[in-house]
Amino acid sequence: MSDTLKDKIAIVTGARRGIGKEIALKLAKEGAKVVVTDISQEDCQKVVEEIEKLESEGLALKLDVTNEEDIKNAVAKTKEKFGKIDILVNNAGICLLEDIKNLDLGVVEKILNINLKGLIELTYAILPEMIAKKYGKIINIASIAALVSWSKIHTYSASKGGVIGFTKGLAGDVAQYGINVNAIAPGAIETPMLDSILKELRMTREQVCQFTPKGRIGKPEDIANACRFLASDEADFITGQVLIVDGGYSIK
Ligand SMILES: NC(=O)c1ccc[n+]([C@@H]2O[C@H](COP(=O)([O-])OP(=O)(O)OC[C@H]3O[C@@H](n4cnc5c(N)ncnc54)[C@H](O)[C@@H]3O)[C@@H](O)[C@H]2O)c1
């Protein structure tokens, strides 16, 4: 265990599996105490058990980012157990494919509510605490889908473009309070989300690798490493930025 994030308190959303879980474990390995949140408290508890094996401390909470009560409860429970919130990783997200011949505003609403509105609501609930103690690191998980075109995910792309806009806009306003706000834009990362997208689009991993200069699919740890850096004081002079972690996919 390292002590880059010793005594820091972090909340990670969408952390029962995939990228969020890896981020939670990485922050814990760096010495942070991590509040593991997702739509299922039971799954989060399993991640907390892994954190405890690393001799760190965690707290599992049900937090659906579209549920106002869950948001209030998460802030209250975190402060009750750990006394403060230093790091917020807004990772929760969904990717629903849309067929241009069968458009449905219900799908649009679902994507925007979770990926953008939920992210903003949770951030607003935590900001007063960070502003009061003049310290905070907010890391928003966007996507290279905000920057390059992929088939059938235009609203998802819009939601992630919104996340990037929110990141830059907020960063300028809160820098004076010692708060850094940055985004990470992952490329294709091996998680349940990528698996279902590739299946629905009938794409193979080999096809994705062909367009990726590094020649491989990303691992959740690739994103967790970037997040660890942005959550640390080593990144103190970095704010309002988008760190693209995609093996070079977006430079082609
Ligand atoms: N995997 C990729 O290739 C990829 C690429 C770019 C960006 N991303 C982004 O990375 C983040 C993590 O995705 P992943 O690949 O690990 O996917 P994933 O589906 O494995 O994990 C997403 C997590 O978010 C949770 N979640 C969904 N709705 C929620 C809600 N309303 N409230 C709280 N949590 C909710 C899910 O339960 C799940 O645990 C997402 O924001 C995603 O858009 C992923």
XYZ file of N, CA and C and ligand atoms in Angstrom:
800
model
N 0.838 -1.208 0.000
C 0.000 0.000 0.000
C 0.872 1.258 0.000
N 0.495 2.227 -0.828
C 1.228 3.488 -0.895
C 0.473 4.540 -0.058
N 1.054 5.721 0.132
C 0.318 6.695 0.946
C 0.065 8.007 0.210
N 0.013 7.936 -1.148
C -0.269 9.141 -1.955
C -1.586 9.796 -1.525
N -2.567 8.964 -1.145
C -3.892 9.511 -0.794
C -4.226 9.232 0.673
N -3.187 9.136 1.484
C -3.371 8.799 2.906
C -4.387 9.747 3.576
N -5.342 9.141 4.279
C -6.376 9.865 5.034
C -7.359 10.656 4.180
N -7.302 10.474 2.863
C -8.290 11.137 2.006
C -9.564 10.277 1.984
N -10.704 10.952 1.876
C -11.982 10.249 1.815
C -12.548 10.424 0.403
N -12.820 9.294 -0.242
C -13.286 9.339 -1.637
C -14.647 8.680 -1.781
N -15.495 9.281 -2.627
C -16.755 8.629 -3.016
C -16.631 8.266 -4.489
N -16.934 7.017 -4.820
C -16.904 6.581 -6.224
C -18.291 6.069 -6.589
N -18.870 6.571 -7.679
C -20.188 6.078 -8.116
C -20.014 4.971 -9.157
N -21.038 4.137 -9.268
C -21.000 3.033 -10.238
C -19.833 2.097 -9.976
N -19.582 1.815 -8.685
C -18.325 1.146 -8.302
C -18.486 -0.330 -7.962
N -19.645 -0.923 -8.312
C -19.806 -2.355 -7.965
C -19.043 -3.245 -8.937
N -18.674 -2.705 -10.115
C -17.990 -3.530 -11.125
C -17.258 -2.597 -12.103
N -16.590 -3.199 -13.078
C -15.992 -2.451 -14.187
C -14.992 -1.391 -13.752
N -15.008 -0.268 -14.445
C -14.036 0.805 -14.210
C -14.164 1.355 -12.782
N -15.399 1.553 -12.326
C -15.622 2.143 -10.997
C -15.028 1.292 -9.883
N -15.195 -0.019 -9.994
C -14.643 -0.927 -8.979
C -13.118 -0.808 -8.950
N -12.511 -0.794 -10.125
C -11.046 -0.711 -10.211
C -10.547 0.619 -9.634
N -11.303 1.687 -9.893
C -10.928 2.993 -9.326
C -11.005 2.931 -7.793
N -12.092 2.342 -7.275
C -12.248 2.245 -5.813
C -11.065 1.489 -5.200
N -10.691 0.377 -5.821
C -9.578 -0.421 -5.286
C -8.257 0.341 -5.392
N -8.068 1.023 -6.505
C -6.814 1.785 -6.704
C -6.682 2.895 -5.663
N -7.759 3.643 -5.442
C -7.693 4.736 -4.457
C -7.419 4.169 -3.061
N -8.032 3.016 -2.767
C -7.801 2.380 -1.463
C -6.339 1.952 -1.322
N -5.778 1.401 -2.421
C -4.360 0.987 -2.376
C -3.446 2.173 -2.126
N -3.900 3.365 -2.508
C -3.093 4.579 -2.313
C -3.361 5.214 -0.955
N -4.146 4.545 -0.133
C -4.334 5.020 1.244
C -5.649 5.716 1.517
N -6.493 5.885 0.487
C -7.777 6.571 0.710
C -8.774 5.617 1.362
N -9.726 6.197 2.095
C -10.886 5.438 2.579
C -11.981 5.681 1.543
N -12.596 4.588 1.078
C -13.439 4.736 -0.106
C -14.900 4.364 0.160
N -15.797 5.265 -0.213
C -17.223 4.988 -0.157
C -17.609 4.424 -1.524
N -17.935 3.125 -1.508
C -18.227 2.392 -2.743
C -19.729 2.454 -2.969
N -20.167 3.103 -4.035
C -21.607 3.277 -4.250
C -22.043 2.756 -5.612
N -23.288 2.308 -5.659
C -23.880 1.841 -6.927
C -25.360 1.574 -6.666
N -26.052 1.037 -7.675
C -27.488 0.776 -7.499
C -27.748 -0.419 -6.576
N -26.738 -1.260 -6.364
C -26.916 -2.397 -5.449
C -25.903 -2.354 -4.310
N -26.440 -2.200 -3.081
C -25.565 -2.088 -1.914
C -24.797 -3.393 -1.679
N -25.483 -4.513 -1.983
C -24.897 -5.839 -1.758
C -23.604 -6.017 -2.570
N -23.655 -5.636 -3.847
C -22.465 -5.746 -4.697
C -21.348 -4.822 -4.193
N -21.735 -3.644 -3.719
C -20.733 -2.691 -3.207
C -20.039 -3.269 -1.976
N -20.816 -4.002 -1.159
C -20.250 -4.586 0.054
C -19.107 -5.556 -0.299
N -19.279 -6.277 -1.416
C -18.217 -7.221 -1.839
C -16.939 -6.458 -2.190
N -17.095 -5.285 -2.791
C -15.920 -4.469 -3.134
C -15.265 -3.960 -1.843
N -16.102 -3.581 -0.877
C -15.570 -3.116 0.416
C -14.766 -4.244 1.080
N -15.260 -5.478 0.949
C -14.506 -6.608 1.532
C -13.118 -6.719 0.889
N -13.046 -6.462 -0.424
C -11.729 -6.481 -1.104
C -10.847 -5.331 -0.598
N -11.481 -4.192 -0.352
C -10.737 -3.024 0.164
C -10.163 -3.351 1.548
N -10.982 -4.047 2.363
C -10.524 -4.382 3.712
C -9.339 -5.351 3.671
N -9.319 -6.211 2.643
C -8.170 -7.126 2.499
C -6.897 -6.340 2.200
N -7.059 -5.127 1.656
C -5.900 -4.262 1.366
C -5.505 -3.463 2.606
N -6.166 -3.795 3.722
C -5.956 -3.106 4.998
C -6.316 -1.634 4.930
N -7.317 -1.337 4.095
C -7.867 0.019 4.088
C -9.318 -0.078 4.570
N -9.995 1.057 4.566
C -11.364 1.077 5.083
C -12.319 1.485 3.971
N -13.522 0.927 3.980
C -14.514 1.306 2.972
C -15.896 1.368 3.573
N -16.833 1.880 2.779
C -18.236 1.931 3.193
C -19.067 1.669 1.939
N -19.980 0.693 2.029
C -20.822 0.368 0.864
C -22.166 1.053 1.005
N -22.572 1.795 -0.027
C -23.862 2.476 0.025
C -24.615 2.310 -1.279
N -25.946 2.169 -1.164
C -26.767 2.214 -2.373
C -26.904 3.681 -2.774
N -26.463 3.989 -3.974
C -26.608 5.358 -4.480
C -26.941 5.304 -5.959
N -28.255 5.445 -6.220
C -28.710 5.621 -7.598
C -28.606 7.121 -7.852
N -27.789 7.518 -8.820
C -27.509 8.952 -8.985
C -28.728 9.741 -9.480
N -29.819 9.031 -9.825
C -31.042 9.741 -10.220
C -31.999 9.891 -9.032
N -31.590 9.399 -7.859
C -32.484 9.401 -6.708
C -32.007 10.423 -5.660
N -32.818 11.468 -5.505
C -32.449 12.575 -4.607
C -32.177 12.109 -3.172
N -33.028 11.186 -2.684
C -32.875 10.681 -1.313
C -31.546 9.929 -1.154
N -31.221 9.105 -2.175
C -29.945 8.354 -2.132
C -28.769 9.323 -2.066
N -28.864 10.411 -2.821
C -27.766 11.393 -2.855
C -27.586 12.024 -1.470
N -28.711 12.467 -0.887
C -28.659 13.094 0.457
C -28.088 12.104 1.478
N -28.578 10.861 1.390
C -28.151 9.816 2.326
C -26.649 9.534 2.196
N -26.156 9.500 0.950
C -24.734 9.189 0.731
C -23.847 10.277 1.340
N -24.246 11.530 1.155
C -23.452 12.636 1.712
C -23.476 12.549 3.246
N -24.674 12.335 3.802
C -24.815 12.294 5.266
C -24.030 11.115 5.864
N -24.193 9.923 5.257
C -23.540 8.724 5.803
C -22.006 8.820 5.702
N -21.533 9.427 4.608
C -20.074 9.568 4.448
C -19.526 10.497 5.524
N -20.227 11.613 5.753
C -19.751 12.568 6.759
C -19.839 11.964 8.166
N -20.904 11.183 8.386
C -21.089 10.539 9.692
C -19.934 9.563 9.981
N -19.559 8.764 8.955
C -18.526 7.737 9.210
C -17.112 8.307 9.134
N -16.882 9.191 8.130
C -15.494 9.626 7.899
C -15.253 11.120 8.180
N -16.331 11.882 8.376
C -16.178 13.286 8.770
C -15.961 14.286 7.649
N -15.657 13.833 6.433
C -15.387 14.773 5.337
C -15.448 14.057 3.992
N -15.382 14.831 2.920
C -15.313 14.249 1.563
C -14.238 15.030 0.793
N -13.177 14.341 0.384
C -12.083 15.002 -0.338
C -12.144 14.763 -1.842
N -12.581 13.556 -2.216
C -12.491 13.148 -3.627
C -13.854 12.613 -4.071
N -14.317 13.091 -5.223
C -15.547 12.546 -5.810
C -15.225 12.039 -7.207
N -15.491 10.756 -7.438
C -15.308 10.213 -8.792
C -16.688 9.885 -9.356
N -17.127 10.702 -10.299
C -18.414 10.499 -10.961
C -18.213 9.528 -12.119
N -18.415 8.241 -11.818
C -18.141 7.204 -12.820
C -19.410 6.535 -13.351
N -20.503 6.576 -12.561
C -21.718 5.847 -12.964
C -22.171 6.281 -14.349
N -22.565 5.315 -15.153
C -23.047 5.675 -16.485
C -23.686 4.492 -17.174
N -24.530 4.804 -18.164
C -25.107 3.746 -19.001
C -24.904 4.123 -20.464
N -24.876 3.106 -21.302
C -24.770 3.346 -22.737
C -25.871 2.537 -23.423
N -26.897 3.242 -23.902
C -27.985 2.558 -24.601
C -27.875 2.899 -26.088
N -27.951 1.883 -26.929
C -27.839 2.129 -28.376
C -29.172 2.652 -28.923
N -29.086 3.491 -29.947
C -30.288 4.057 -30.558
C -30.258 3.828 -32.066
N -31.388 3.327 -32.570
C -31.510 3.092 -34.004
C -32.204 4.315 -34.616
N -31.593 4.935 -35.614
C -32.203 6.180 -36.140
C -33.572 5.933 -36.793
N -33.909 4.667 -37.037
C -35.246 4.372 -37.599
C -36.268 4.087 -36.503
N -35.808 4.105 -35.258
C -36.728 3.774 -34.162
C -36.383 4.636 -32.944
N -36.456 5.952 -33.148
C -36.008 6.865 -32.088
C -37.036 6.951 -30.960
N -36.535 7.095 -29.732
C -37.407 7.029 -28.563
C -36.886 8.023 -27.514
N -37.705 9.051 -27.232
C -37.249 10.074 -26.276
C -37.105 9.525 -24.855
N -37.784 8.416 -24.588
C -37.642 7.772 -23.278
C -36.201 7.321 -23.054
N -35.583 6.829 -24.120
C -34.189 6.375 -24.038
C -33.275 7.581 -23.803
N -33.570 8.660 -24.527
C -32.778 9.896 -24.391
C -32.806 10.373 -22.937
N -34.026 10.383 -22.379
C -34.195 10.864 -21.002
C -33.410 10.001 -20.004
N -33.472 8.688 -20.228
C -32.787 7.757 -19.327
C -31.273 8.011 -19.336
N -30.733 8.140 -20.534
C -29.272 8.343 -20.649
C -28.864 9.666 -19.996
N -29.589 10.748 -20.352
C -29.196 12.067 -19.829
C -29.384 12.154 -18.316
N -30.440 11.504 -17.803
C -30.702 11.546 -16.355
C -29.569 10.923 -15.551
N -29.046 9.812 -16.040
C -27.978 9.131 -15.289
C -26.621 9.779 -15.595
N -26.288 9.864 -16.885
C -24.915 10.266 -17.258
C -24.624 11.744 -17.015
N -25.650 12.587 -17.091
C -25.377 14.021 -16.967
C -26.070 14.662 -15.755
N -27.417 14.535 -15.696
C -28.134 15.208 -14.605
C -27.741 14.614 -13.244
N -27.650 13.286 -13.173
C -27.283 12.626 -11.913
C -25.896 13.042 -11.465
N -24.991 13.121 -12.422
C -23.597 13.529 -12.123
C -23.586 14.957 -11.556
N -24.383 15.836 -12.181
C -24.424 17.229 -11.720
C -25.064 17.304 -10.327
N -26.161 16.571 -10.127
C -26.855 16.625 -8.823
C -25.971 16.171 -7.681
N -25.245 15.073 -7.903
C -24.369 14.577 -6.834
C -23.233 15.569 -6.579
N -22.691 16.125 -7.654
C -21.610 17.110 -7.495
C -22.111 18.315 -6.692
N -23.312 18.792 -7.003
C -23.879 19.935 -6.275
C -24.067 19.613 -4.792
N -24.408 18.351 -4.505
C -24.649 17.966 -3.103
C -23.346 17.943 -2.308
N -22.225 17.725 -2.999
C -20.936 17.576 -2.299
C -20.123 18.874 -2.301
N -20.372 19.729 -3.314
C -19.574 20.961 -3.448
C -19.535 21.856 -2.201
N -20.683 22.105 -1.530
C -20.623 23.013 -0.372
C -19.595 22.565 0.661
N -19.518 21.234 0.874
C -18.558 20.666 1.834
C -17.119 20.940 1.369
N -16.857 20.770 0.074
C -15.499 20.995 -0.451
C -15.143 22.484 -0.403
N -16.130 23.315 -0.744
C -15.890 24.770 -0.732
C -15.568 25.233 0.692
N -16.333 24.704 1.676
C -16.146 25.125 3.074
C -14.741 24.816 3.570
N -14.200 23.654 3.167
C -12.860 23.346 3.698
C -11.764 23.628 2.671
N -12.150 24.261 1.576
C -11.191 24.696 0.543
C -10.294 23.559 0.059
N -10.910 22.418 -0.206
C -10.152 21.298 -0.774
C -11.108 20.354 -1.499
N -10.724 19.906 -2.668
C -11.533 18.888 -3.345
C -10.939 18.481 -4.676
N -11.142 17.217 -4.998
C -10.747 16.690 -6.318
C -11.988 16.021 -6.894
N -12.440 16.540 -8.019
C -13.601 15.929 -8.676
C -13.132 15.370 -10.016
N -13.400 14.094 -10.234
C -12.998 13.459 -11.493
C -14.247 12.880 -12.146
N -14.533 13.357 -13.330
C -15.718 12.911 -14.059
C -15.307 11.963 -15.182
N -15.972 10.814 -15.245
C -15.631 9.865 -16.307
C -16.499 10.170 -17.530
N -15.854 10.714 -18.557
C -16.548 11.039 -19.810
C -16.344 9.868 -20.769
N -16.005 10.153 -22.020
C -15.754 9.081 -23.003
C -15.197 9.732 -24.264
N -14.398 8.958 -25.014
C -13.967 9.507 -26.314
C -15.157 9.576 -27.274
N -16.293 8.965 -26.872
C -17.501 9.089 -27.701
C -17.947 10.553 -27.798
N -17.476 11.397 -26.871
C -17.789 12.832 -26.945
C -16.952 13.510 -28.030
N -15.905 12.838 -28.477
C -14.932 13.475 -29.367
C -14.870 12.831 -30.753
N -15.191 11.545 -30.833
C -15.160 10.848 -32.130
C -16.501 10.129 -32.331
N -16.797 9.766 -33.580
C -18.104 9.171 -33.869
C -18.091 7.642 -33.771
N -19.086 7.103 -33.078
C -19.328 5.662 -33.021
C -20.785 5.458 -33.388
N -21.098 4.334 -33.991
C -22.461 4.077 -34.450
C -23.454 3.929 -33.284
N -24.647 4.514 -33.469
C -25.815 4.295 -32.590
C -25.688 4.777 -31.150
N -24.730 5.672 -30.883
C -24.631 6.139 -29.489
C -24.634 7.672 -29.411
N -25.416 8.316 -30.321
C -25.364 9.788 -30.375
C -25.803 10.472 -29.079
N -26.846 9.946 -28.405
C -27.258 10.603 -27.149
C -26.235 10.331 -26.048
N -25.691 9.118 -26.028
C -24.602 8.814 -25.079
C -23.454 9.803 -25.319
N -23.093 10.009 -26.601
C -22.015 10.955 -26.944
C -22.353 12.353 -26.440
N -23.625 12.748 -26.621
C -24.060 14.079 -26.160
C -23.933 14.174 -24.641
N -24.305 13.103 -23.942
C -24.224 13.138 -22.476
C -22.773 13.313 -22.031
N -21.861 12.645 -22.720
C -20.453 12.723 -22.332
C -19.835 14.062 -22.755
N -20.334 14.613 -23.878
C -19.929 15.976 -24.255
C -20.382 16.954 -23.177
N -21.585 16.713 -22.644
C -22.102 17.544 -21.552
C -21.231 17.436 -20.313
N -20.759 16.235 -20.029
C -19.881 16.022 -18.866
C -18.594 16.843 -19.040
N -18.067 16.861 -20.255
C -16.831 17.621 -20.498
C -17.098 19.126 -20.344
N -18.214 19.593 -20.882
C -18.559 21.015 -20.738
C -18.730 21.404 -19.277
N -19.418 20.550 -18.517
C -19.640 20.790 -17.090
C -18.300 20.844 -16.351
N -17.415 19.925 -16.710
C -16.095 19.848 -16.067
C -15.333 21.158 -16.259
N -15.264 21.626 -17.486
C -14.504 22.849 -17.780
C -15.154 24.066 -17.123
N -16.484 24.159 -17.256
C -17.187 25.321 -16.703
C -17.021 25.402 -15.194
N -17.256 24.287 -14.506
C -17.195 24.282 -13.040
C -15.766 24.521 -12.552
N -14.801 23.946 -13.266
C -13.397 24.064 -12.835
C -13.003 25.535 -12.665
N -13.445 26.362 -13.605
C -13.091 27.788 -13.545
C -13.670 28.472 -12.320
N -14.870 28.070 -11.927
C -15.539 28.732 -10.801
C -15.048 28.258 -9.430
N -14.566 27.027 -9.337
C -14.221 26.512 -8.001
C -12.713 26.440 -7.718
N -11.907 26.811 -8.713
C -10.444 26.759 -8.516
C -10.039 27.617 -7.319
N -10.716 28.748 -7.142
C -10.387 29.667 -6.035
C -10.609 29.029 -4.664
N -11.378 27.915 -4.625
C -11.621 27.224 -3.352
C -10.750 25.975 -3.201
N -9.706 25.891 -4.002
C -8.801 24.743 -3.879
C -9.382 23.456 -4.437
N -10.354 23.587 -5.335
C -11.006 22.384 -5.888
C -10.584 22.201 -7.352
N -10.141 20.997 -7.672
C -9.781 20.652 -9.054
C -10.904 19.817 -9.658
N -11.283 20.141 -10.875
C -12.314 19.355 -11.572
C -11.743 18.928 -12.922
N -11.615 17.642 -13.119
C -11.081 17.137 -14.386
C -11.933 15.976 -14.892
N -11.765 15.691 -16.174
C -12.479 14.549 -16.763
C -11.469 13.571 -17.341
N -11.874 12.310 -17.372
C -11.106 11.283 -18.080
C -11.998 10.799 -19.221
N -11.429 10.719 -20.415
C -12.195 10.205 -21.556
C -11.608 8.858 -21.966
N -12.219 7.769 -21.479
C -11.701 6.443 -21.855
C -12.069 6.085 -23.289
N -11.206 5.277 -23.903
C -11.570 4.619 -25.153
C -12.249 3.307 -24.807
N -12.091 2.289 -25.651
C -12.730 0.995 -25.379
C -12.010 0.291 -24.233
N -12.757 0.037 -23.152
C -12.191 -0.584 -21.953
C -12.968 -1.875 -21.677
N -12.246 -2.926 -21.321
C -12.872 -4.245 -21.121
C -13.738 -4.268 -19.865
N -15.028 -4.080 -20.049
C -15.992 -4.116 -18.936
C -17.306 -4.716 -19.464
N -18.267 -4.981 -18.574
C -19.573 -5.475 -19.056
C -20.222 -4.513 -20.063
N -19.984 -3.193 -19.898
C -20.579 -2.229 -20.831
C -20.034 -2.433 -22.245
N -18.718 -2.556 -22.364
C -18.119 -2.743 -23.699
C -18.620 -4.050 -24.311
N -18.678 -5.081 -23.494
C -19.123 -6.391 -23.970
C -20.508 -6.284 -24.612
N -21.437 -5.611 -23.925
C -22.793 -5.560 -24.494
C -22.854 -4.643 -25.726
N -22.061 -3.568 -25.747
C -22.074 -2.691 -26.939
C -21.555 -3.459 -28.161
N -20.433 -4.150 -27.967
C -19.845 -4.881 -29.109
C -20.815 -5.953 -29.613
N -21.481 -6.629 -28.668
C -22.453 -7.667 -29.079
C -23.581 -7.038 -29.891
N -24.136 -5.925 -29.381
C -25.276 -5.288 -30.065
C -24.885 -4.734 -31.419
N -23.641 -4.242 -31.531
C -23.183 -3.672 -32.816
C -22.585 -4.745 -33.733
N -22.549 -5.981 -33.226
C -21.923 -7.111 -33.948
C -20.495 -6.769 -34.368
N -19.773 -6.206 -33.436
C -18.365 -5.865 -33.688
C -17.468 -6.820 -32.897
N -16.259 -7.029 -33.421
C -15.322 -7.895 -32.690
C -14.266 -7.031 -32.001
N -13.619 -7.603 -31.012
C -12.522 -6.908 -30.330
C -11.369 -6.663 -31.297
N -11.181 -7.592 -32.241
C -10.099 -7.442 -33.232
C -10.330 -6.165 -34.058
N -11.586 -5.896 -34.408
C -11.883 -4.672 -35.181
C -11.505 -3.424 -34.384
N -11.848 -3.435 -33.097
C -11.517 -2.271 -32.259
C -9.998 -2.120 -32.181
N -9.297 -3.242 -32.013
C -7.837 -3.208 -31.881
C -7.173 -2.669 -33.154
N -7.767 -2.984 -34.308
C -7.204 -2.502 -35.576
C -7.151 -0.977 -35.639
N -8.138 -0.332 -34.990
C -8.194 1.138 -35.009
C -7.480 1.766 -33.813
N -6.851 0.930 -33.003
C -6.195 1.430 -31.787
C -4.687 1.293 -31.942
N -3.959 2.412 -32.075
C -2.512 2.313 -32.266
C -1.808 1.400 -31.265
N -2.253 1.381 -30.019
C -1.611 0.500 -29.035
C -1.991 -0.968 -29.244
N -2.959 -1.230 -30.124
C -3.262 -2.600 -30.541
C -3.932 -3.467 -29.509
N -4.551 -2.860 -28.505
C -5.258 -3.669 -27.502
C -6.462 -2.901 -26.971
N -7.349 -3.655 -26.312
C -8.468 -3.049 -25.582
C -7.900 -2.574 -24.244
N -8.432 -1.452 -23.753
C -7.958 -0.955 -22.460
C -8.447 -1.822 -21.306
N -7.716 -1.722 -20.181
C -8.132 -2.434 -18.966
C -8.696 -1.390 -17.981
N -9.643 -1.775 -17.126
C -10.127 -0.817 -16.120
C -8.970 -0.159 -15.361
N -7.882 -0.905 -15.169
C -6.748 -0.351 -14.432
C -6.106 0.836 -15.169
N -6.182 0.841 -16.514
C -5.634 1.987 -17.261
C -6.350 3.280 -16.845
N -7.649 3.160 -16.615
C -8.430 4.349 -16.209
C -8.181 4.648 -14.726
N -8.098 3.591 -13.927
C -7.870 3.791 -12.486
C -6.530 4.495 -12.241
N -5.509 4.162 -13.048
C -4.201 4.809 -12.889
C -4.294 6.311 -13.153
N -5.028 6.672 -14.222
C -5.198 8.096 -14.551
C -5.974 8.798 -13.438
N -6.966 8.103 -12.903
C -7.809 8.677 -11.854
C -7.004 8.892 -10.572
N -6.207 7.913 -10.235
C -5.337 8.031 -9.056
C -4.499 9.299 -9.135
N -3.917 9.539 -10.324
C -3.083 10.725 -10.517
C -3.909 12.012 -10.335
N -5.058 12.080 -11.002
C -5.871 13.304 -10.919
C -6.433 13.525 -9.513
N -6.579 12.439 -8.747
C -7.102 12.561 -7.373
C -6.015 12.994 -6.393
N -4.770 12.946 -6.855
C -3.666 13.228 -5.932
C -3.226 14.693 -6.024
N -2.438 15.119 -5.044
C -1.941 16.497 -5.066
C -0.838 16.686 -6.101
N -0.353 15.582 -6.691
C 0.605 15.701 -7.811
C -0.057 16.424 -8.988
N -1.385 16.380 -9.037
C -2.121 17.002 -10.148
C -2.697 18.364 -9.746
N -2.097 18.963 -8.715
C -2.661 20.200 -8.153
C -2.831 21.335 -9.181
N -1.936 21.400 -10.184
C -1.996 22.527 -11.135
C -2.783 22.164 -12.402
N -3.460 21.018 -12.350
C -4.240 20.557 -13.507
C -5.714 20.698 -13.169
N -6.429 21.529 -13.910
C -7.873 21.600 -13.687
C -8.597 21.963 -14.984
N -9.829 21.472 -15.101
C -10.642 21.747 -16.291
C -10.174 20.988 -17.523
N -9.404 19.923 -17.299
C -8.816 19.201 -18.438
C -9.532 17.877 -18.708
N -9.321 17.397 -19.921
C -9.842 16.076 -20.289
C -8.642 15.198 -20.603
N -8.432 14.183 -19.790
C -7.322 13.258 -20.032
C -7.857 12.081 -20.850
N -7.399 11.979 -22.086
C -7.872 10.907 -22.968
C -7.015 9.662 -22.729
N -7.681 8.561 -22.404
C -6.964 7.298 -22.119
C -7.549 6.250 -23.060
N -7.007 6.186 -24.274
C -7.664 5.367 -25.311
C -6.685 4.609 -26.198
N -5.433 4.478 -25.765
C -4.452 3.747 -26.568
C -4.215 4.379 -27.930
N -4.586 5.650 -28.070
C -4.348 6.374 -29.324
C -5.513 6.317 -30.310
N -6.639 5.701 -29.905
C -7.786 5.541 -30.818
C -8.191 6.876 -31.461
N -8.252 7.933 -30.648
C -8.791 9.211 -31.139
C -7.803 10.019 -31.968
N -6.544 9.560 -32.098
C -5.601 10.341 -32.916
C -5.599 9.878 -34.366
N -6.304 8.783 -34.638
C -6.296 8.234 -36.008
C -7.206 9.042 -36.918
N -16.098 0.483 -20.973
C -15.838 1.390 -21.877
O -15.378 1.056 -22.983
C -16.076 2.856 -21.588
C -15.582 3.775 -22.513
C -15.777 5.127 -22.276
C -16.413 5.551 -21.125
N -16.895 4.620 -20.242
C -17.562 5.142 -19.053
O -16.986 4.593 -17.894
C -17.939 4.538 -16.838
C -17.943 3.136 -16.251
O -18.409 2.233 -17.241
P -18.035 0.678 -17.307
O -17.467 0.428 -18.634
O -17.306 0.267 -16.086
O -19.505 0.099 -17.350
P -20.309 -0.879 -16.390
O -21.657 -1.005 -17.005
O -19.528 -2.096 -16.123
O -20.378 -0.031 -15.045
C -21.224 1.077 -14.904
C -21.721 1.089 -13.481
O -22.637 2.198 -13.336
C -23.708 1.734 -12.550
N -24.919 2.529 -12.749
C -25.795 2.494 -13.794
N -26.821 3.309 -13.565
C -26.604 3.892 -12.356
C -27.319 4.830 -11.561
N -28.502 5.329 -11.951
N -26.787 5.219 -10.385
C -25.611 4.710 -9.960
N -24.889 3.806 -10.653
C -25.403 3.400 -11.841
C -23.920 0.290 -12.966
O -24.664 -0.432 -11.997
C -22.499 -0.194 -13.132
O -21.989 -0.766 -11.961
C -19.283 4.953 -17.455
O -19.538 6.307 -17.165
C -19.045 4.764 -18.930
O -19.865 5.594 -19.715
C -16.738 3.286 -20.444
